[in-house]
mmCIF file of C-alpha atoms in Angstrom:
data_model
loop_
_atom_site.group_PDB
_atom_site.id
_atom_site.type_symbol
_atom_site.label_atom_id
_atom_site.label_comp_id
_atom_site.label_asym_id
_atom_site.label_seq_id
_atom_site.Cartn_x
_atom_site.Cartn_y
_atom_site.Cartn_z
ATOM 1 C CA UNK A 283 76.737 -15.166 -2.515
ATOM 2 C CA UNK A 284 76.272 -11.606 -1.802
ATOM 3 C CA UNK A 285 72.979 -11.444 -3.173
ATOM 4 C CA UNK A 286 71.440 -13.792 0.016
ATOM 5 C CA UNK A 287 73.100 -11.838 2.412
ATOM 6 C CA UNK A 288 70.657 -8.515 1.301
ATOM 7 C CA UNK A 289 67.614 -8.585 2.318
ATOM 8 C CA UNK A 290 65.209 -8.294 -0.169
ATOM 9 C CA UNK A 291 63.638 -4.775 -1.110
ATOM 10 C CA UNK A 292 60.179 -4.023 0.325
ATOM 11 C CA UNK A 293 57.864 -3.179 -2.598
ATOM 12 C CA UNK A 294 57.427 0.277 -2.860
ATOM 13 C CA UNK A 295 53.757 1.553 -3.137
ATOM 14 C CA UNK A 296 52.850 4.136 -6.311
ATOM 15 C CA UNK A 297 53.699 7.169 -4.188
ATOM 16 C CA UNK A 298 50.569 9.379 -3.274
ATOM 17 C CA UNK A 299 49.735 12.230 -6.327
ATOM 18 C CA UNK A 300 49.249 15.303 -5.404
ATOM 19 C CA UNK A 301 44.961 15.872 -5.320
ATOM 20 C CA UNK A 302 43.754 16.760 -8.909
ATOM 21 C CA UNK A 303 42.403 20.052 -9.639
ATOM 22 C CA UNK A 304 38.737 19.973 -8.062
ATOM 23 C CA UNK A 305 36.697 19.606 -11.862
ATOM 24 C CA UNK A 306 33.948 22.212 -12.545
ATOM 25 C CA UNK A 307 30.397 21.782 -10.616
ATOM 26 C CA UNK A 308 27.993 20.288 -12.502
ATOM 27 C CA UNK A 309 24.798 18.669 -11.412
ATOM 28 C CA UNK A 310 25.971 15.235 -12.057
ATOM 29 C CA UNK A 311 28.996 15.807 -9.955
ATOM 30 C CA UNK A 312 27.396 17.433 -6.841
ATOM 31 C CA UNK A 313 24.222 15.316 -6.668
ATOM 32 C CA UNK A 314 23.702 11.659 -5.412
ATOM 33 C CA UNK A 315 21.010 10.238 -7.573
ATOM 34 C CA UNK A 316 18.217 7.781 -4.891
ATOM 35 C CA UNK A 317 19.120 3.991 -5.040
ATOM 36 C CA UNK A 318 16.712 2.908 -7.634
ATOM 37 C CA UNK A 319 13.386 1.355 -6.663
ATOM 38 C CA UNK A 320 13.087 -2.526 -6.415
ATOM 39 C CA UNK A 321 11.528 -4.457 -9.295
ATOM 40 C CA UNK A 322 7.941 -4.158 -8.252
ATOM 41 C CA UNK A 323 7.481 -8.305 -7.623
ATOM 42 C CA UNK A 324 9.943 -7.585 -4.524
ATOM 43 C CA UNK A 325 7.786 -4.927 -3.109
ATOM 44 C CA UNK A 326 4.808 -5.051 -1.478
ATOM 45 C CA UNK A 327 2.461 -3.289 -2.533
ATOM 46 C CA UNK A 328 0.371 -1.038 -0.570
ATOM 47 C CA UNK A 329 -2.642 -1.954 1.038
ATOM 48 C CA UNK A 330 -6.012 0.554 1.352
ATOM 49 C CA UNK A 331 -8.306 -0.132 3.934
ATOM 50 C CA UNK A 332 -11.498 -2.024 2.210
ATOM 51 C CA UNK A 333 -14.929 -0.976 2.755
ATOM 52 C CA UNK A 334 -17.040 -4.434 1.277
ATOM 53 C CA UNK A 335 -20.770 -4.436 0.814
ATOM 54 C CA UNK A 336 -22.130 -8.368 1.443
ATOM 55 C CA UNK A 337 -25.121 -7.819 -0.576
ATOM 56 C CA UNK A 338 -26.740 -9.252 -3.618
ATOM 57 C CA UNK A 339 -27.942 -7.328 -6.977
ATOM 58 C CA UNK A 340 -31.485 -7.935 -6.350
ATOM 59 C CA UNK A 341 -31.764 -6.751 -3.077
ATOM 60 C CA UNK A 342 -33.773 -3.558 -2.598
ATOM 61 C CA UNK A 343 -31.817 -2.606 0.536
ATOM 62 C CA UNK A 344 -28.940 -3.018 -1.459
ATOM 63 C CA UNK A 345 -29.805 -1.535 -4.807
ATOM 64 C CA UNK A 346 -29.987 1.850 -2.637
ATOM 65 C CA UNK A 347 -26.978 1.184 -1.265
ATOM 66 C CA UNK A 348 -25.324 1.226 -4.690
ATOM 67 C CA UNK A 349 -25.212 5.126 -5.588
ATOM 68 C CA UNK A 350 -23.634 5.550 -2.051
ATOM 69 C CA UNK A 351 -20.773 2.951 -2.617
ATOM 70 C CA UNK A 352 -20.440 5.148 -6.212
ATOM 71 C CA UNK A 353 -20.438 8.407 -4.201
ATOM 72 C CA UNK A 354 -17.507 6.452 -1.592
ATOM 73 C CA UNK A 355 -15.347 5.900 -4.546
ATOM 74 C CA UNK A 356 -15.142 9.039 -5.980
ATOM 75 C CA UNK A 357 -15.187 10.776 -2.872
ATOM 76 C CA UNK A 358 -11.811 8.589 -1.650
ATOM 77 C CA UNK A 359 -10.257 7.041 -4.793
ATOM 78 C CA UNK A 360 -6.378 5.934 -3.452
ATOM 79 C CA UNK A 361 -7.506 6.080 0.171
ATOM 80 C CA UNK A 362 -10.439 3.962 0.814
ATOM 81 C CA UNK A 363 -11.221 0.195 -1.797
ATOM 82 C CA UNK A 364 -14.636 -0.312 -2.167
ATOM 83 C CA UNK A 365 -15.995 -3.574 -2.340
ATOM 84 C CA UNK A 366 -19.104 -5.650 -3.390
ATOM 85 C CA UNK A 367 -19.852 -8.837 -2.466
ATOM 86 C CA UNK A 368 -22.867 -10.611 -4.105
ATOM 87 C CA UNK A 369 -23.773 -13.680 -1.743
ATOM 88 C CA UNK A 370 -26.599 -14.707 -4.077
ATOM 89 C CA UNK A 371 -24.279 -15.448 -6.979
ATOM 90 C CA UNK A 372 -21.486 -16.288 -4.961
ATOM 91 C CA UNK A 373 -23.114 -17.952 -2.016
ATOM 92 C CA UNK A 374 -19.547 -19.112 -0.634
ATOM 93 C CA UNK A 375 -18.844 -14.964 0.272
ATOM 94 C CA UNK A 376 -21.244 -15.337 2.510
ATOM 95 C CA UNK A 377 -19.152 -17.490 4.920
ATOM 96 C CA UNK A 378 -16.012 -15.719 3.678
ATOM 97 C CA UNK A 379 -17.323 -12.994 5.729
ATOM 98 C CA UNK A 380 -19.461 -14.468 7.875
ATOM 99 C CA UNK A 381 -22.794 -12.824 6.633
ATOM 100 C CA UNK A 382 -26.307 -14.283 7.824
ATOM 101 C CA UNK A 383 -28.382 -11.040 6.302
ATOM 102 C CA UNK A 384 -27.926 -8.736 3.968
ATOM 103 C CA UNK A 385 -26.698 -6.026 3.314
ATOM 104 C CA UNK A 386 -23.925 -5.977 5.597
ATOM 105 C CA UNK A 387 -21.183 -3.894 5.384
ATOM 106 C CA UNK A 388 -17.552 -4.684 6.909
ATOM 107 C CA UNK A 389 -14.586 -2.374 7.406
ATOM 108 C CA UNK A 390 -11.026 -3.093 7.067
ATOM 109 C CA UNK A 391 -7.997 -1.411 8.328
ATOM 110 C CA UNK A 392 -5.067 -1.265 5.912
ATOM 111 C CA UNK A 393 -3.498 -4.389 7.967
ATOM 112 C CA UNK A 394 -6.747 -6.270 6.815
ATOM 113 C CA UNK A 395 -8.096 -6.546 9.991
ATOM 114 C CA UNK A 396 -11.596 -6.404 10.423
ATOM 115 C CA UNK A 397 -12.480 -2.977 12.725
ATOM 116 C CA UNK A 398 -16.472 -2.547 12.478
ATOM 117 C CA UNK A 399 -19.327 -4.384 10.755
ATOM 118 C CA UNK A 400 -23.051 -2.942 10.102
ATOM 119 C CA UNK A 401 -26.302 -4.440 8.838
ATOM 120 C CA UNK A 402 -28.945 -2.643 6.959
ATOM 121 C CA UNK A 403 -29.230 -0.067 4.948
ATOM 122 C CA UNK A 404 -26.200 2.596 5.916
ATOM 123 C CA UNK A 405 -26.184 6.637 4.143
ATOM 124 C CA UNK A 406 -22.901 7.925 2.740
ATOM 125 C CA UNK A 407 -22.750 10.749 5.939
ATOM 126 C CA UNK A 408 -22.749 7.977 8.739
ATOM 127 C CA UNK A 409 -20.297 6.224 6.636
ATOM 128 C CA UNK A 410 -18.026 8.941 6.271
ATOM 129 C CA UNK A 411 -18.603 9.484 10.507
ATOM 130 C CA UNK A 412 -17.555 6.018 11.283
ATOM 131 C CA UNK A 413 -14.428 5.812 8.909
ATOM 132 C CA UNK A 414 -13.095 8.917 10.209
ATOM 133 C CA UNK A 415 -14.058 7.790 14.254
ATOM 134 C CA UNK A 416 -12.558 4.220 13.228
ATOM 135 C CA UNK A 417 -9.154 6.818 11.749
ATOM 136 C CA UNK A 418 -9.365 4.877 8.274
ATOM 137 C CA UNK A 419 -9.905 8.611 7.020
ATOM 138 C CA UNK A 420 -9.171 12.114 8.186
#
């Protein structure tokens, strides 16, 4: 038969089109839009360096202490969390951070790690020193 003696025809791609008119510029066309953000369960979140006061409501040491952890959270709100602790009504913080007397005040970096612990009474402008020395602030 002839037809097995042919070879059989190649298939033939579309040939190539010539390149379409370039369309006219419009926002859409000449800018990428960002990948869009993961669902926020897949991120993690962003962690401030904490600032915790182990104290206890009825302490007098600490009861000055409180307008000066008001002043640190207005003074840093996004940059610094401010913490209190009251060992009295929660006795088990006081293990948690390893607190024998009160107030005590322990500093975080953003990793969590703990960087500097005072006892005692402490004002807002040695605070402020020792968080920028420590770099948690600039």
């Amino acid at each position: 038969p002839a037809d097995a003696a042919q070879p059989a025809e190649p298939i033939l791609e579309q040939p190539a089109r010539a390149p379409a008119a370039p369309a006219a510029k419009t926002p859409q066309a000449t800018e990428q839009k960002p990948p869009p953000a993961p669902p926020a369960e897949e991120s993690k979140p962003r962690q401030l360096p904490r600032f915790v006061e182990v104290g206890a409501d009825s302490c007098i040491p600490c009861k000055m202490l409180k307008p000066v952890l008001d002043e640190l959270r207005s003074a840093y709100p996004g940059r610094l969390q401010i913490e209190f602790a009251d060992v009295w009504k929660h006795p088990d913080l006081g293990d948690k951070y390893q607190v024998r007397t009160i107030p005590t005040q322990v500093i975080y970096d953003a990793e969590g790690n703990e960087v500097f612990r005072h006892i005692g009474y402490w004002p807002k402008e040695e605070i402020d020193q020792k968080l920028k020395e420590l770099g948690i602030l600039d």
